[in-house]
XYZ file of C-alpha atoms in Angstrom:
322
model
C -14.826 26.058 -8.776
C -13.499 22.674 -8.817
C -16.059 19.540 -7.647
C -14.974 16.944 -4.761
C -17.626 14.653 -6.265
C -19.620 13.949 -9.667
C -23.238 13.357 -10.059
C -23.581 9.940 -11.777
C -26.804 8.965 -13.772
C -28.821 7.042 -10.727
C -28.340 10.549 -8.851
C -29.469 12.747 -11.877
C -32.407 10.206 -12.031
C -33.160 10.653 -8.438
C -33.216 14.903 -9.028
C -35.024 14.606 -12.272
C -38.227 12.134 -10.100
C -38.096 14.918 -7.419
C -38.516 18.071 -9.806
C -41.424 15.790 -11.637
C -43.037 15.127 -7.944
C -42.556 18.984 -6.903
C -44.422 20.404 -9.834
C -46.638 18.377 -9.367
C -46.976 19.131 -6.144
C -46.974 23.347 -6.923
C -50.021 22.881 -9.604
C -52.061 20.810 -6.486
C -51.174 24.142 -4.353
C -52.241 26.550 -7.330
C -55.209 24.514 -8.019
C -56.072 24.850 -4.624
C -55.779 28.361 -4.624
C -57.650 28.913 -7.112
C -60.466 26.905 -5.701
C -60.249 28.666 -2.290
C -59.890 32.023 -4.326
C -56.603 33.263 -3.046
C -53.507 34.522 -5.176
C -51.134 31.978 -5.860
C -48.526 34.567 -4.786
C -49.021 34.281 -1.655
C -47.774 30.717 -1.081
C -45.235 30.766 -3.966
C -42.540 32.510 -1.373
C -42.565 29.096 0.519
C -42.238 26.829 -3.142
C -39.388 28.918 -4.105
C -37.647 28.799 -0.601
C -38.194 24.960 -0.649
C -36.853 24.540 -3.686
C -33.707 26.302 -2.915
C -33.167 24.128 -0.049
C -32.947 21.199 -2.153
C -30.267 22.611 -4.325
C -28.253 24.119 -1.948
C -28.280 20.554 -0.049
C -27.342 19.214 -3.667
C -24.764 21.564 -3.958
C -23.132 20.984 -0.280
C -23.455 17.301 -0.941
C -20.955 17.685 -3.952
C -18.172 19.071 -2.401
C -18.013 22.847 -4.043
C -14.070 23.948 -3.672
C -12.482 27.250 -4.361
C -10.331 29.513 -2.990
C -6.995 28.390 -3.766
C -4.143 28.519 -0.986
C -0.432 26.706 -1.584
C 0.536 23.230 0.782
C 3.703 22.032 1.365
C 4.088 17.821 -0.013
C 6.602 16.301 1.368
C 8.180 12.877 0.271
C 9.319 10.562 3.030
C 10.689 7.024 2.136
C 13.484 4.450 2.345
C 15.441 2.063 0.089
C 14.951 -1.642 0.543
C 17.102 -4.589 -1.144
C 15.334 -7.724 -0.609
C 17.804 -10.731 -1.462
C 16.144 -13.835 -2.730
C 18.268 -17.040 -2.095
C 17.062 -19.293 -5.679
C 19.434 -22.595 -4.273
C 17.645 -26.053 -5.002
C 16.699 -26.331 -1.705
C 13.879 -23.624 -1.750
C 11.779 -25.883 -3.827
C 11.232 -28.190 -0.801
C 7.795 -28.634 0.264
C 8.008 -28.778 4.006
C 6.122 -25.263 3.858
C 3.403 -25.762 1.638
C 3.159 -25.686 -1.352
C 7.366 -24.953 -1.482
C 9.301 -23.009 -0.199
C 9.567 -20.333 -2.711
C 6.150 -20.315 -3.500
C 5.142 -19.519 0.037
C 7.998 -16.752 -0.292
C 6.711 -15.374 -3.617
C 3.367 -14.942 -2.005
C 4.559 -13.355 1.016
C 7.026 -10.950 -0.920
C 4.210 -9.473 -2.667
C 2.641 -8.723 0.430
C 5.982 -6.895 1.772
C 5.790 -5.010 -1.625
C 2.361 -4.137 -1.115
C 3.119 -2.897 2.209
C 6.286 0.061 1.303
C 4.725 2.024 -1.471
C 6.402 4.493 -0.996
C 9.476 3.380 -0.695
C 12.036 2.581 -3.274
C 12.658 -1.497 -3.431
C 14.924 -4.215 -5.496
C 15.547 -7.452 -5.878
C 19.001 -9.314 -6.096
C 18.638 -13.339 -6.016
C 21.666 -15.301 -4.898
C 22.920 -19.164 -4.451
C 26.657 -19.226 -4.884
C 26.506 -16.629 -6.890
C 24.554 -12.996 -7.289
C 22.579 -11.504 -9.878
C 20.184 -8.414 -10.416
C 16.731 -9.032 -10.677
C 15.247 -5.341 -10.051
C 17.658 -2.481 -9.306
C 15.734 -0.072 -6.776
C 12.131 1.531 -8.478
C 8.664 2.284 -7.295
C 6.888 0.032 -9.312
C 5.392 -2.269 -7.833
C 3.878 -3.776 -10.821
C 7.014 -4.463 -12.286
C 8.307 -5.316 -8.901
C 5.559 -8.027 -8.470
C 6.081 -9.347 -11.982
C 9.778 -9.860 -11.531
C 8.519 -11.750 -7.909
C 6.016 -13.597 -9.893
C 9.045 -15.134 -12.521
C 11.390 -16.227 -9.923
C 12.422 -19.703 -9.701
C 15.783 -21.870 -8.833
C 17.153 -22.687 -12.522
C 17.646 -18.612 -12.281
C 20.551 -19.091 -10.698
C 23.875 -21.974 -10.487
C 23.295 -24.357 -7.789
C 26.378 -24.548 -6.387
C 25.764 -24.455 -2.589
C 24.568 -21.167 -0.828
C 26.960 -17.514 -0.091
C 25.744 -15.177 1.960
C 28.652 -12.727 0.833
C 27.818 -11.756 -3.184
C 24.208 -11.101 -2.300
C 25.180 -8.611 0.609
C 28.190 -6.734 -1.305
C 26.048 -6.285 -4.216
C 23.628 -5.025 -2.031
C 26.013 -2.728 -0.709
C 27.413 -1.442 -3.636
C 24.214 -0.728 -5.165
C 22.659 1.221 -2.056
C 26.011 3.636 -1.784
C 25.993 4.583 -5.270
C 25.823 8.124 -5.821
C 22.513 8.967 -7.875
C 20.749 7.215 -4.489
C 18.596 9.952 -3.085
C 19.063 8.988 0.648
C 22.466 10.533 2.028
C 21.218 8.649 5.489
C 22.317 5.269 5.983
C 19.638 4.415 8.884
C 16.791 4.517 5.804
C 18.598 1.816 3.968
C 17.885 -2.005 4.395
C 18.683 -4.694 3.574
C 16.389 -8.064 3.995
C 18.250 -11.491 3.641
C 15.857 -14.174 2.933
C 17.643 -17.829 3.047
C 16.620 -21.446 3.995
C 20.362 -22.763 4.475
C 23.776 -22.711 5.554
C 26.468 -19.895 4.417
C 29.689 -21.344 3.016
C 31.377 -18.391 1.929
C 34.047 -17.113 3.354
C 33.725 -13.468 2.926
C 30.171 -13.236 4.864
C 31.537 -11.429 8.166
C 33.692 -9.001 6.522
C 31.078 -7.529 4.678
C 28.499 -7.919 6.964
C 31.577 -5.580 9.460
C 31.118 -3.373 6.691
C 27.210 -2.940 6.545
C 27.253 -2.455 10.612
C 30.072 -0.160 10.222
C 27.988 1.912 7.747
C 25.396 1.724 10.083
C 22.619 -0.127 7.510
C 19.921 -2.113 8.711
C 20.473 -5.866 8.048
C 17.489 -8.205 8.436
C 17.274 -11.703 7.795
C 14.546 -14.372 7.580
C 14.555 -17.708 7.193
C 12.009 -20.136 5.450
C 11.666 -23.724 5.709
C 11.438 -26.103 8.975
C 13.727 -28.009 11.322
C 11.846 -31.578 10.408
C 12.766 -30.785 6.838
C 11.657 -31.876 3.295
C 12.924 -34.110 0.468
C 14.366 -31.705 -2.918
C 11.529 -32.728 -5.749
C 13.360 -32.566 -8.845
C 12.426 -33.232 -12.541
C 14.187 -36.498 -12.312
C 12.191 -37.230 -8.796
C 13.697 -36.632 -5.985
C 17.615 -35.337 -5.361
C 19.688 -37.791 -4.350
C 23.505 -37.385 -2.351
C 26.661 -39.574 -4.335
C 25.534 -42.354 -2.179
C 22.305 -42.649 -3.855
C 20.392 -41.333 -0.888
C 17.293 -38.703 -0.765
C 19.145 -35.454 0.146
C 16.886 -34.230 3.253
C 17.271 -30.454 3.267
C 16.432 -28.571 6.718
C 16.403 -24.681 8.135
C 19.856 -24.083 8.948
C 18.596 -20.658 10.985
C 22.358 -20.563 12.630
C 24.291 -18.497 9.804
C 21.094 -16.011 9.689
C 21.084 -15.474 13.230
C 24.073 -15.071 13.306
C 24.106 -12.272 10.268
C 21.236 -10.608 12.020
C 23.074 -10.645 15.748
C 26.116 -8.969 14.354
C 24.918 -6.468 12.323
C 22.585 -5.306 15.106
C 19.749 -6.535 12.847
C 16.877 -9.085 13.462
C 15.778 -12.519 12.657
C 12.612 -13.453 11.269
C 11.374 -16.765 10.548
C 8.657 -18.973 8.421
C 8.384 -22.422 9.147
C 5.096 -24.784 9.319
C 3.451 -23.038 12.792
C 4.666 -19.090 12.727
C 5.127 -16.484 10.198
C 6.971 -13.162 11.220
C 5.844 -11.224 8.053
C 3.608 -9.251 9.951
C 6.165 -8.778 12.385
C 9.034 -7.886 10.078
C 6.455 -5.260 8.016
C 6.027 -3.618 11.460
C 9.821 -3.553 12.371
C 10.844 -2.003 8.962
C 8.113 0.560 9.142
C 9.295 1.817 12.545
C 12.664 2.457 10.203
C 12.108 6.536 9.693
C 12.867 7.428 6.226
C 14.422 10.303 4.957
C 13.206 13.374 3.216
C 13.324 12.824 -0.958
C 11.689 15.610 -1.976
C 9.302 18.881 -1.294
C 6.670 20.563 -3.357
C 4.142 23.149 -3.315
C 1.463 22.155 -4.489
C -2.020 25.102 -5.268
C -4.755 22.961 -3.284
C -8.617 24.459 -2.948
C -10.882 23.517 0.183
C -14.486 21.992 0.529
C -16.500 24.735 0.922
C -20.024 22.534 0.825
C -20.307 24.055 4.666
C -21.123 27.456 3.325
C -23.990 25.959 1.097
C -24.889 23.661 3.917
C -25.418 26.855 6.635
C -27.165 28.484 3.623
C -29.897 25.449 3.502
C -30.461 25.548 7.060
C -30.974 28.927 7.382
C -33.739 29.100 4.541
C -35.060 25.880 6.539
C -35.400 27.570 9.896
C -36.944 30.530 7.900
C -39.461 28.058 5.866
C -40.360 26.152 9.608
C -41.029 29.904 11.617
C -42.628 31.602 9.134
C -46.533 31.603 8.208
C -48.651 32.093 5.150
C -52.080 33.063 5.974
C -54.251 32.004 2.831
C -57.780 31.843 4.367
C -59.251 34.894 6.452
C -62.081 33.856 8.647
């Protein structure tokens, strides 16, 4: 018999104060027989149906299970690529405190809310690089969030292409446990312009495969200055470079890939929004076990209680004749 619940040491303390109290309580009643000069057998039926109450209700309260029967588990989930753009620009502070820390902070949250899905993490400027191939973990996935900054990666301007082909590659590989292309996604996360030149073909590939591409974009129309070490970053004219959401290329990403833009700027945040949208996404069948599983069974103790209860309330122990 296997136990739903433990009895912790306030509860055994509670049981232990009760027994004291009900002995007490049975050498009043024998005392009192005695007095009166009736046998102490004739009440002891109802102390020993009393007492069995209490430990059946005990018992019932602690979740007895047995009787073992087999379930069928099954594993449902989907496989996520988030794809971090680390360019210069995401240290802005037009979204407080930057950028990137508002994104850290809100990936977390997006990791918190697939757990059982498999997710990675591929950051990008002009060029793309692995940060977490696909896992469960979300500890490690969190840790890897928690480390990510822009001297990860060249700062060379912003493609939209190496991100999304890696992406690609990586979710078509063979050891991938999804054979369906509808539970793979892919989440573009950008504050800028795309100036590659291989963006549409691959994103013609990704429809054409029929993979969900997302995109979000982070920062504001009013823009920011760039803090750098050396103060702020300047253009070859001296001036501070003023770096703005450039939602266009994402919009456009999302329109033609039958996707969806999401934004964060100063006044909204879609996070919520694009949580909901990925987890109408149905996922696809990993795995299926059989699994031995026992049931609560405190109802049959419970019944038990109540019937002695009934029995204790209707029934009459004549200790005085008169």
């Amino acid at each position: 018999m296997n136990w739903l619940y433990t009895i912790s040491t306030t509860e055994l303390a509670i049981i232990a104060i009760f027994c004291v109290l009900y002995l007490a309580y049975i050498l009043r009643v024998m005392n009192t027989s005695n007095k009166l000069g009736v046998g102490f057998n004739k009440v002891f039926i109802k102390t020993v149906v009393r007492f069995a109450i209490f430990a059946l209700l005990i018992v019932s309260l602690l979740g007895p299970s047995f009787g073992e029967s087999k379930r069928e588990v099954k594993s449902v989930g989907k496989d996520i690529f988030l794809l971090v753009d680390l360019s210069q620009s995401m240290n802005a502070s037009d979204i407080q405190p930057t950028r990137l820390e508002k994104l850290k902070f809100e990936l977390k949250n997006i990791i918190d809310a697939f757990t059982s899905d498999r997710l990675g993490i591929i950051i990008f400027s002009s060029e793309a690089f692995m940060q977490s191939p696909l896992t469960y973990d979300q500890n490690a996935l969190n840790l890897f969030v928690e480390t990510l900054h822009t001297n990860l990666v060249p700062n060379a301007g912003t493609d939209f292409g190496p991100p999304l082909r890696m992406a690609l590659e990586k979710l078509n590989e063979d050891e991938s446990p999804l054979t369906s292309q509808k539970s793979k996604i892919i989440l573009l996360i950008s504050d800028g312009e795309d100036f590659g030149e291989s963006t549409d073909d691959i994103a013609s590939e990704i429809a054409d495969q029929d993979i969900k591409l997302f995109t979000l974009g982070v920062g504001t129309e009013r823009g920011s200055k760039i803090l750098t070490r050396n103060g702020y970053k300047k253009d070859k004219n001296g001036n501070d470079v003023v770096t703005k959401l450039d939602s266009r290329s994402l919009k456009n990403l999302a329109n033609n890939t039958d996707g969806q833009y999401f934004e964060i700027n100063e006044t909204n945040n879609d996070i919520n929004r694009l949580i909901n949208k990925i987890n109408t996404i149905e996922g696809e069948l990993r795995d299926t076990k059989q699994v031995d599983v026992s049931a609560n069974r405190y109802y049959y103790f419970l019944i038990a209680a109540l019937v002695l209860l009934l029995l204790d309330v209707i029934t009459n122990v004549r200790v005085i004749k008169i």
